[in-house]
């Protein structure tokens, strides 16, 4: 399977704590993206990091990328109950086709 | 950003029947994508639909089972044919984010249950 792996599969934390999710993938990529899905609904794009970038920030989100290890991490700082969702990484290969390959996802539960 | 709507939002269908899912975008887009998300699983790309050409299907998905139409630049349909309980999933359409971006915008999904 080309699908990436994410860990942990599920993460439960308290509001105010940080949440870290990891993603590993298998092929060379053009970029890696993170998406959020609330309660089995549509996905919302969070952040994109290109293969020549190592770290990127957006608000409370911090993404790192290690192409030598084919891995990425998403850090959500000072989490809120509203961050409760499933988080997916998705990779775009260097094929010229805009085909995203999604990871297995991490279910995050933030308790008040 | 694009606003995408899907119809129906959910449906319960009988084995052996077919369901057509509609995807409407508020702007003209070249590429549209259809995904399947089985219960508790990640998204798997079914096919890419470009206006004016046949859809391109991923390995494991065939046109007879998942026929797709793309009559114009703002609309597409996915039909799930001869359904079985294994087809129970969320079906999502998405569109490319636009020139110069590799992101995708997703519709709210259609939750299908097959009895």
XYZ file of N, CA and C in Angstrom:
681
model
N 0.838 -1.193 0.000
C 0.000 0.000 0.000
C 0.875 1.246 0.000
N 0.419 2.274 -0.711
C 1.180 3.511 -0.736
C 0.827 4.397 0.436
N -0.184 4.028 1.188
C -0.690 4.902 2.228
C 0.345 5.103 3.308
N 0.408 6.344 3.832
C 1.307 6.623 4.922
C 0.745 6.158 6.241
N 1.610 6.090 7.217
C 1.215 5.675 8.548
C 1.287 6.865 9.479
N 0.319 6.950 10.367
C 0.353 8.003 11.373
C 0.321 7.371 12.753
N 0.992 8.035 13.675
C 0.891 7.596 15.056
C 0.910 8.814 15.962
N 0.234 8.767 17.094
C -0.572 7.616 17.488
C -1.872 7.536 16.693
N -2.562 6.413 16.766
C -3.867 6.299 16.128
C -4.878 7.167 16.857
N -4.714 7.275 18.163
C -5.615 8.090 18.974
C -4.817 8.769 20.070
N -5.225 9.986 20.418
C -4.519 10.786 21.411
C -5.551 11.534 22.233
N -5.435 11.409 23.547
C -6.365 12.075 24.443
C -5.590 12.969 25.391
N -5.905 14.266 25.398
C -5.175 15.220 26.227
C -6.150 16.197 26.871
N -5.618 17.017 27.769
C -6.403 18.056 28.427
C -6.191 19.379 27.705
N -7.182 20.230 27.803
C -7.048 21.575 27.226
C -5.789 22.247 27.776
N -5.099 22.951 26.916
C -3.891 23.651 27.310
C -2.620 22.860 27.045
N -2.763 21.542 26.933
C -1.587 20.715 26.635
C -1.271 20.775 25.146
N -0.077 20.329 24.812
C 0.334 20.248 23.413
C 0.036 18.853 22.866
N -0.279 18.792 21.591
C -0.542 17.514 20.936
C 0.430 17.349 19.780
N 1.080 16.194 19.724
C 2.015 15.905 18.639
C 1.578 14.651 17.899
N 1.498 14.762 16.580
C 1.131 13.639 15.721
C 2.238 13.437 14.710
N 2.502 12.195 14.407
C 3.586 11.859 13.497
C 3.054 11.151 12.259
N 3.755 11.360 11.162
C 3.346 10.789 9.880
C 4.587 10.249 9.182
N 4.509 9.043 8.690
C 5.596 8.495 7.875
C 5.032 8.135 6.508
N 5.855 8.292 5.494
C 5.413 8.008 4.138
C 6.480 7.196 3.407
N 6.161 6.779 2.181
C 7.019 5.771 1.561
C 7.754 6.239 0.311
N 7.231 7.258 -0.370
C 7.837 7.633 -1.655
C 8.386 9.047 -1.604
N 9.127 9.429 -2.625
C 9.593 10.808 -2.748
C 8.388 11.730 -2.928
N 8.478 12.888 -2.328
C 7.328 13.777 -2.360
C 7.699 15.167 -2.865
N 6.690 15.870 -3.361
C 6.808 17.283 -3.698
C 6.480 18.110 -2.469
N 5.417 17.718 -1.760
C 5.062 18.376 -0.519
C 4.239 17.444 0.356
N 4.051 17.855 1.595
C 3.246 17.108 2.542
C 2.256 18.081 3.159
N 1.022 17.646 3.298
C -0.038 18.520 3.799
C -0.719 17.865 4.997
N -1.272 18.688 5.851
C -2.069 18.207 6.975
C -3.490 18.740 6.831
N -4.440 17.831 7.090
C -5.858 18.167 7.018
C -6.526 17.762 8.330
N -7.625 18.450 8.643
C -8.429 18.117 9.812
C -9.814 17.714 9.352
N -10.388 16.716 10.034
C -11.740 16.272 9.727
C -12.523 16.202 11.031
N -13.612 16.944 11.065
C -14.486 16.924 12.233
C -15.616 15.927 12.016
N -15.744 14.973 12.912
C -16.897 14.058 12.978
C -17.304 13.499 11.626
N -16.353 12.965 10.860
C -16.677 12.317 9.609
C -17.234 13.241 8.554
N -16.928 14.509 8.648
C -17.377 15.459 7.636
C -16.238 15.759 6.660
N -16.359 16.858 5.926
C -15.329 17.208 4.952
C -14.026 17.591 5.616
N -12.967 17.499 4.842
C -11.647 17.837 5.355
C -11.341 19.303 5.154
N -10.578 19.849 6.082
C -10.139 21.234 6.012
C -8.622 21.253 5.954
N -8.087 21.964 4.977
C -6.642 22.050 4.840
C -6.066 22.908 5.954
N -4.994 22.426 6.590
C -4.359 23.160 7.679
C -3.054 23.828 7.256
N -2.183 23.058 6.674
C -0.842 23.577 6.399
C -0.158 22.690 5.373
N 0.701 23.284 4.573
C 1.475 22.574 3.553
C 2.936 22.866 3.770
N 3.769 21.843 3.684
C 5.217 22.027 3.783
C 5.856 21.367 2.567
N 6.736 22.090 1.917
C 7.365 21.588 0.697
C 8.584 20.748 1.044
N 9.022 19.963 0.085
C 10.106 19.003 0.344
C 11.421 19.695 0.680
N 11.568 20.967 0.281
C 12.813 21.684 0.582
C 12.706 22.509 1.871
N 11.603 22.353 2.580
C 11.419 23.043 3.850
C 11.539 22.046 4.992
N 11.975 22.537 6.144
C 12.156 21.656 7.293
C 11.147 21.936 8.403
N 10.680 23.179 8.444
C 9.749 23.542 9.510
C 8.860 24.668 9.004
N 7.599 24.626 9.483
C 6.677 25.680 9.095
C 5.700 25.918 10.237
N 5.294 27.180 10.400
C 4.378 27.545 11.472
C 3.138 28.208 10.885
N 2.018 27.968 11.572
C 0.790 28.678 11.229
C -0.054 28.752 12.489
N -0.058 29.922 13.114
C -0.803 30.072 14.360
C -0.279 29.132 15.424
N -1.148 28.262 15.951
C -0.740 27.293 16.980
C -0.200 25.991 16.387
N -0.048 25.950 15.091
C 0.425 24.744 14.408
C 1.906 24.881 14.059
N 2.621 23.786 14.277
C 4.021 23.718 13.856
C 4.219 22.380 13.160
N 4.722 22.424 11.944
C 4.952 21.210 11.167
C 6.435 21.087 10.885
N 6.954 19.888 11.028
C 8.332 19.607 10.637
C 8.326 18.514 9.573
N 9.368 18.510 8.777
C 9.511 17.525 7.718
C 10.953 17.050 7.666
N 11.150 15.745 7.685
C 12.466 15.137 7.554
C 12.403 14.198 6.357
N 12.874 14.670 5.215
C 12.766 13.861 3.997
C 13.721 12.672 4.025
N 14.788 12.766 4.800
C 15.713 11.631 4.881
C 15.072 10.459 5.615
N 14.199 10.775 6.555
C 13.495 9.741 7.300
C 12.086 9.519 6.767
N 11.708 10.302 5.758
C 10.354 10.236 5.202
C 9.325 10.336 6.334
N 9.442 11.403 7.105
C 8.519 11.572 8.218
C 8.219 13.044 8.451
N 7.069 13.282 9.073
C 6.638 14.627 9.400
C 5.937 14.583 10.756
N 5.913 15.720 11.418
C 5.155 15.806 12.659
C 4.330 17.082 12.655
N 3.180 16.996 13.302
C 2.300 18.147 13.487
C 2.168 18.381 14.977
N 2.505 19.588 15.406
C 2.379 19.974 16.803
C 1.290 21.026 16.919
N 0.324 20.765 17.787
C -0.697 21.757 18.107
C -0.414 22.226 19.533
N -0.110 23.494 19.683
C 0.209 24.006 21.007
C -1.053 24.556 21.684
N -1.030 24.536 23.024
C -2.130 25.096 23.820
C -3.480 24.631 23.277
N -3.677 23.338 23.253
C -4.865 22.779 22.598
C -6.161 23.240 23.261
N -7.222 23.220 22.456
C -8.553 23.614 22.906
C -9.523 22.473 22.614
N -10.646 22.466 23.284
C -11.654 21.440 23.029
C -12.074 21.439 21.557
N -12.070 22.609 20.950
C -12.460 22.713 19.542
C -11.459 22.061 18.594
N -10.287 21.697 19.099
C -9.296 20.991 18.261
C -9.620 19.517 18.137
N -10.592 19.038 18.899
C -11.000 17.637 18.813
C -11.437 17.312 17.395
N -10.737 16.364 16.766
C -10.978 16.034 15.364
C -10.027 14.900 14.987
N -10.150 14.442 13.752
C -9.156 13.534 13.180
C -8.226 14.344 12.299
N -6.946 14.014 12.362
C -5.937 14.744 11.610
C -5.239 13.773 10.652
N -5.146 14.179 9.395
C -4.556 13.340 8.358
C -3.397 14.073 7.695
N -2.302 13.349 7.484
C -1.278 13.868 6.604
C -1.571 13.359 5.194
N -1.131 14.096 4.207
C -1.327 13.702 2.813
C -0.101 14.137 2.031
N 0.393 13.265 1.204
C 1.586 13.572 0.427
C 1.252 13.728 -1.046
N 1.986 14.609 -1.678
C 1.876 14.822 -3.113
C 3.204 14.428 -3.728
N 3.174 13.456 -4.630
C 4.406 12.951 -5.219
C 4.894 13.870 -6.335
N 6.110 13.618 -6.778
C 6.692 14.409 -7.864
C 6.331 13.852 -9.231
N 5.055 13.536 -9.416
C 4.645 12.896 -10.664
C 4.040 13.877 -11.650
N 3.775 15.085 -11.207
C 3.091 16.050 -12.066
C 1.590 15.931 -11.996
N 1.073 14.885 -11.328
C -0.366 14.717 -11.165
C -0.747 15.118 -9.752
N -1.839 15.842 -9.617
C -2.227 16.338 -8.303
C -2.992 15.268 -7.549
N -2.310 14.198 -7.202
C -2.932 13.096 -6.507
C -2.382 13.033 -5.098
N -3.268 13.244 -4.113
C -2.876 13.184 -2.718
C -3.021 11.758 -2.195
N -2.038 11.318 -1.428
C -2.107 10.025 -0.759
C -2.200 10.297 0.738
N -3.285 9.867 1.351
C -3.549 10.194 2.743
C -2.996 9.140 3.689
N -2.562 9.609 4.857
C -2.153 8.718 5.922
C -3.351 8.150 6.636
N -3.054 7.323 7.617
C -4.113 6.593 8.325
C -4.869 7.450 9.325
N -4.300 8.574 9.724
C -5.012 9.503 10.586
C -4.782 9.307 12.068
N -4.903 10.406 12.804
C -4.838 10.402 14.270
C -6.109 11.041 14.802
N -6.798 10.331 15.696
C -8.000 10.885 16.331
C -7.579 11.594 17.612
N -7.796 12.893 17.648
C -7.409 13.708 18.808
C -8.648 14.076 19.607
N -8.591 13.827 20.904
C -9.658 14.232 21.817
C -9.065 15.184 22.844
N -9.584 16.394 22.886
C -9.136 17.389 23.857
C -10.258 17.610 24.856
N -9.982 17.291 26.095
C -11.007 17.401 27.142
C -10.887 18.721 27.879
N -12.025 19.351 28.179
C -11.995 20.643 28.888
C -11.421 20.484 30.292
N -10.939 30.618 -1.875
C -11.227 29.210 -1.656
C -12.552 28.837 -2.306
N -12.703 27.564 -2.634
C -13.921 27.084 -3.272
C -14.896 26.572 -2.232
N -16.186 26.788 -2.505
C -17.240 26.240 -1.647
C -17.880 25.086 -2.396
N -17.928 23.942 -1.743
C -18.395 22.722 -2.390
C -19.584 22.167 -1.622
N -20.610 21.788 -2.345
C -21.759 21.154 -1.715
C -21.955 19.769 -2.313
N -22.494 18.878 -1.527
C -22.783 17.526 -1.984
C -24.215 17.166 -1.632
N -24.826 16.395 -2.523
C -26.156 15.869 -2.274
C -26.196 14.397 -2.635
N -26.854 13.551 -1.877
C -27.413 13.856 -0.564
C -26.320 13.905 0.494
N -26.652 14.379 1.670
C -25.667 14.397 2.749
C -25.535 13.007 3.364
N -26.620 12.255 3.323
C -26.595 10.878 3.795
C -27.739 10.112 3.163
N -27.582 8.804 3.097
C -28.655 7.968 2.566
C -28.479 6.548 3.079
N -29.603 5.875 3.192
C -29.617 4.460 3.531
C -30.243 3.729 2.350
N -29.511 2.790 1.791
C -29.952 2.145 0.557
C -29.987 0.632 0.732
N -30.748 0.013 -0.147
C -30.849 -1.440 -0.128
C -29.790 -2.057 -1.031
N -29.363 -3.206 -0.663
C -28.413 -3.982 -1.462
C -28.919 -4.120 -2.897
N -28.039 -3.977 -3.857
C -28.372 -4.162 -5.264
C -28.850 -2.913 -5.974
N -29.116 -1.854 -5.240
C -29.558 -0.610 -5.869
C -28.351 0.277 -6.158
N -28.606 1.416 -6.781
C -27.551 2.371 -7.122
C -27.895 3.736 -6.541
N -26.877 4.509 -6.253
C -27.053 5.864 -5.726
C -26.135 6.810 -6.479
N -26.679 7.935 -6.882
C -25.875 8.958 -7.540
C -25.659 10.124 -6.588
N -24.413 10.480 -6.396
C -24.015 11.573 -5.510
C -23.618 12.755 -6.368
N -24.124 13.923 -6.006
C -23.824 15.126 -6.766
C -22.821 15.998 -6.014
N -21.972 16.637 -6.775
C -20.973 17.556 -6.222
C -21.019 18.851 -7.021
N -21.290 19.950 -6.319
C -21.423 21.268 -6.964
C -20.384 22.213 -6.380
N -19.680 22.927 -7.250
C -18.651 23.868 -6.822
C -19.091 25.277 -7.208
N -18.709 26.252 -6.401
C -19.175 27.623 -6.655
C -18.288 28.379 -7.641
N -17.296 27.713 -8.214
C -16.436 28.329 -9.214
C -15.998 27.262 -10.213
N -15.496 27.706 -11.338
C -15.084 26.744 -12.359
C -13.729 26.140 -11.994
N -13.649 24.837 -12.046
C -12.420 24.139 -11.692
C -12.128 23.082 -12.745
N -10.857 22.855 -12.974
C -10.478 21.858 -13.979
C -10.565 20.453 -13.421
N -9.957 20.254 -12.266
C -9.854 18.905 -11.714
C -10.774 18.733 -10.515
N -11.514 17.636 -10.529
C -12.324 17.243 -9.383
C -11.948 15.819 -9.015
N -12.039 15.525 -7.741
C -11.621 14.225 -7.242
C -12.753 13.601 -6.421
N -12.831 12.280 -6.498
C -13.783 11.540 -5.668
C -13.012 10.578 -4.785
N -13.349 10.627 -3.472
C -12.691 9.778 -2.487
C -13.728 8.911 -1.780
N -13.264 7.796 -1.260
C -14.066 6.947 -0.394
C -13.365 6.868 0.963
N -14.158 6.950 2.020
C -13.631 6.811 3.371
C -14.469 5.759 4.078
N -13.933 4.577 4.179
C -14.638 3.505 4.856
C -14.635 3.757 6.360
N -15.581 3.164 7.081
C -15.734 3.475 8.516
C -14.422 3.381 9.290
N -14.086 4.461 9.957
C -12.883 4.498 10.787
C -11.580 4.487 10.024
N -11.646 4.671 8.718
C -10.446 4.582 7.897
C -10.064 5.946 7.304
N -8.986 5.914 6.550
C -8.532 7.134 5.880
C -9.215 7.264 4.518
N -8.835 8.267 3.777
C -9.412 8.515 2.461
C -8.636 7.762 1.394
N -9.373 7.203 0.460
C -8.787 6.544 -0.692
C -9.348 7.185 -1.951
N -8.476 7.570 -2.855
C -8.915 8.203 -4.090
C -9.566 7.171 -4.998
N -10.783 7.491 -5.461
C -11.477 6.621 -6.394
C -11.075 6.979 -7.829
N -11.219 8.266 -8.151
C -10.947 8.691 -9.521
C -10.779 10.197 -9.572
N -10.153 10.635 -10.640
C -10.002 12.053 -10.956
C -10.881 12.350 -12.158
N -11.672 13.404 -12.058
C -12.622 13.742 -13.124
C -12.277 15.097 -13.718
N -11.899 15.092 -14.979
C -11.638 16.331 -15.704
C -12.767 16.565 -16.696
N -13.175 17.802 -16.826
C -14.256 18.116 -17.739
C -13.846 17.844 -19.176
N -14.699 17.162 -19.889
C -14.444 16.897 -21.294
C -13.633 15.661 -21.580
N -13.306 14.905 -20.553
C -12.568 13.663 -20.786
C -13.059 12.590 -19.830
N -12.687 11.361 -20.108
C -13.069 10.245 -19.238
C -12.361 10.372 -17.896
N -13.046 9.939 -16.867
C -12.424 9.947 -15.546
C -11.278 8.949 -15.499
N -10.301 9.244 -14.694
C -9.154 8.359 -14.493
C -9.322 7.650 -13.157
N -9.422 6.331 -13.205
C -9.694 5.542 -12.016
C -8.409 4.990 -11.401
N -8.410 4.915 -10.076
C -7.293 4.345 -9.346
C -7.410 2.830 -9.318
N -6.294 2.205 -8.996
C -6.278 0.755 -8.917
C -7.310 0.276 -7.899
N -8.100 -0.704 -8.309
C -9.116 -1.252 -7.430
C -10.494 -0.669 -7.637
N -10.587 0.350 -8.472
C -11.874 0.993 -8.760
C -12.128 0.937 -10.259
N -13.353 0.574 -10.648
C -13.679 0.434 -12.063
C -14.898 1.258 -12.417
N -14.959 1.628 -13.686
C -16.022 2.508 -14.157
C -17.396 1.869 -14.036
N -17.487 0.564 -14.210
C -18.785 -0.094 -14.125
C -19.389 0.017 -12.727
N -18.537 0.027 -11.730
C -18.998 0.110 -10.343
C -19.188 1.563 -9.900
N -18.317 2.440 -10.375
C -18.339 3.846 -9.948
C -18.335 4.786 -11.163
N -19.375 4.766 -11.982
C -19.395 5.687 -13.118
C -19.430 7.142 -12.659
N -18.707 7.973 -13.364
C -18.575 9.392 -13.017
C -18.955 10.231 -14.220
N -19.684 11.289 -13.976
C -19.945 12.262 -15.027
C -19.324 13.596 -14.643
N -18.934 14.352 -15.657
C -18.364 15.693 -15.438
C -18.843 16.570 -16.597
N -20.103 16.969 -16.547
C -20.679 17.683 -17.691
C -20.180 19.104 -17.877
N -19.706 19.748 -16.807
C -19.190 21.116 -16.925
C -18.151 21.354 -15.837
N -17.681 22.585 -15.749
C -16.562 22.899 -14.862
C -16.975 23.129 -13.412
N -18.264 23.026 -13.095
C -18.705 23.252 -11.719
C -19.455 22.076 -11.128
N -19.568 20.971 -11.850
C -20.456 19.900 -11.401
C -19.901 18.544 -11.775
N -20.139 17.569 -10.882
C -19.772 16.188 -11.161
C -20.699 15.264 -10.384
N -20.881 14.060 -10.889
C -21.629 13.046 -10.149
C -20.818 11.764 -10.076
N -21.015 11.061 -8.982
C -20.447 9.731 -8.775
C -21.613 8.799 -8.488
N -21.691 7.710 -9.226
C -22.726 6.711 -8.971
C -22.074 5.488 -8.340
N -22.674 5.012 -7.277
C -22.248 3.756 -6.673
C -23.272 2.711 -7.123
N -22.819 1.782 -7.937
C -23.741 0.861 -8.602
C -23.816 -0.488 -7.897
N -24.980 -1.116 -8.025
C -25.162 -2.478 -7.512
C -24.538 -2.606 -6.121
N -25.056 -1.812 -5.221
C -24.403 -1.658 -3.919
C -24.497 -2.898 -3.042
N -23.489 -3.068 -2.231
C -23.441 -4.113 -1.198
C -23.062 -3.424 0.115
N -23.248 -4.104 1.242
C -22.889 -3.483 2.531
C -21.442 -2.997 2.593
N -20.554 -3.615 1.808
C -19.147 -3.177 1.793
C -18.974 -1.788 1.192
N -19.986 -1.296 0.513
C -19.930 0.054 -0.058
C -20.316 1.121 0.958
N -20.707 0.730 2.132
C -21.042 1.692 3.186
C -19.797 2.497 3.534
N -19.847 3.785 3.276
C -18.683 4.650 3.434
C -19.149 6.094 3.401
N -18.210 6.980 3.629
C -18.414 8.391 3.319
C -17.743 8.642 1.975
N -18.458 9.266 1.080
C -17.919 9.607 -0.230
C -17.737 11.125 -0.287
N -16.533 11.534 -0.633
C -16.205 12.961 -0.647
C -15.706 13.384 -2.016
N -16.134 14.553 -2.426
C -15.543 15.136 -3.618
C -14.633 16.285 -3.186
N -13.673 16.560 -4.006
C -12.771 17.673 -3.731
C -12.354 18.309 -5.045
N -11.824 19.513 -4.933
C -11.314 20.212 -6.106
C -9.929 20.734 -5.794
N -9.159 20.867 -6.833
C -7.829 21.447 -6.665
C -7.961 22.896 -6.229
N -7.010 23.334 -5.414
C -7.095 24.659 -4.825
C -6.864 25.803 -5.782
N -6.435 25.491 -6.986
C -6.216 26.559 -7.939
C -4.775 26.589 -8.399
N -4.546 27.360 -9.421
C -3.205 27.419 -10.006
C -2.196 27.902 -8.976
N -1.100 27.226 -8.910
C -0.048 27.633 -7.989
C -0.184 27.041 -6.603
N -1.226 26.256 -6.369
C -1.386 25.629 -5.069
C -1.667 24.152 -5.247
N -1.165 23.359 -4.350
C -1.365 21.913 -4.420
C -2.406 21.423 -3.429
N -3.067 22.347 -2.746
C -4.057 21.938 -1.752
C -5.368 21.578 -2.434
N -6.252 20.944 -1.678
C -7.575 20.595 -2.185
C -8.641 21.078 -1.207
N -9.782 21.452 -1.764
C -10.944 21.818 -0.962
C -11.944 20.683 -1.064
N -12.502 20.315 0.096
C -13.376 19.157 0.157
C -14.825 19.544 0.396
N -15.709 18.745 -0.188
C -17.112 18.855 0.130
C -17.382 18.237 1.491
N -18.613 18.390 1.999
C -18.954 17.894 3.335
C -19.116 16.380 3.400
N -19.152 15.723 2.233
C -19.257 14.269 2.240
C -20.687 13.770 2.174
N -20.831 12.556 1.671
C -22.111 11.839 1.633
C -21.927 10.539 2.398
N -22.684 10.391 3.467
C -22.577 9.185 4.307
C -23.576 8.161 3.797
N -23.055 7.075 3.249
C -23.891 6.034 2.647
C -23.870 4.782 3.510
N -25.063 4.297 3.806
C -25.221 3.021 4.501
C -26.004 2.082 3.600
N -25.460 0.900 3.377
C -26.117 -0.092 2.530
C -26.548 -1.271 3.402
N -27.831 -1.567 3.347
C -28.362 -2.661 4.188
C -28.447 -3.976 3.424
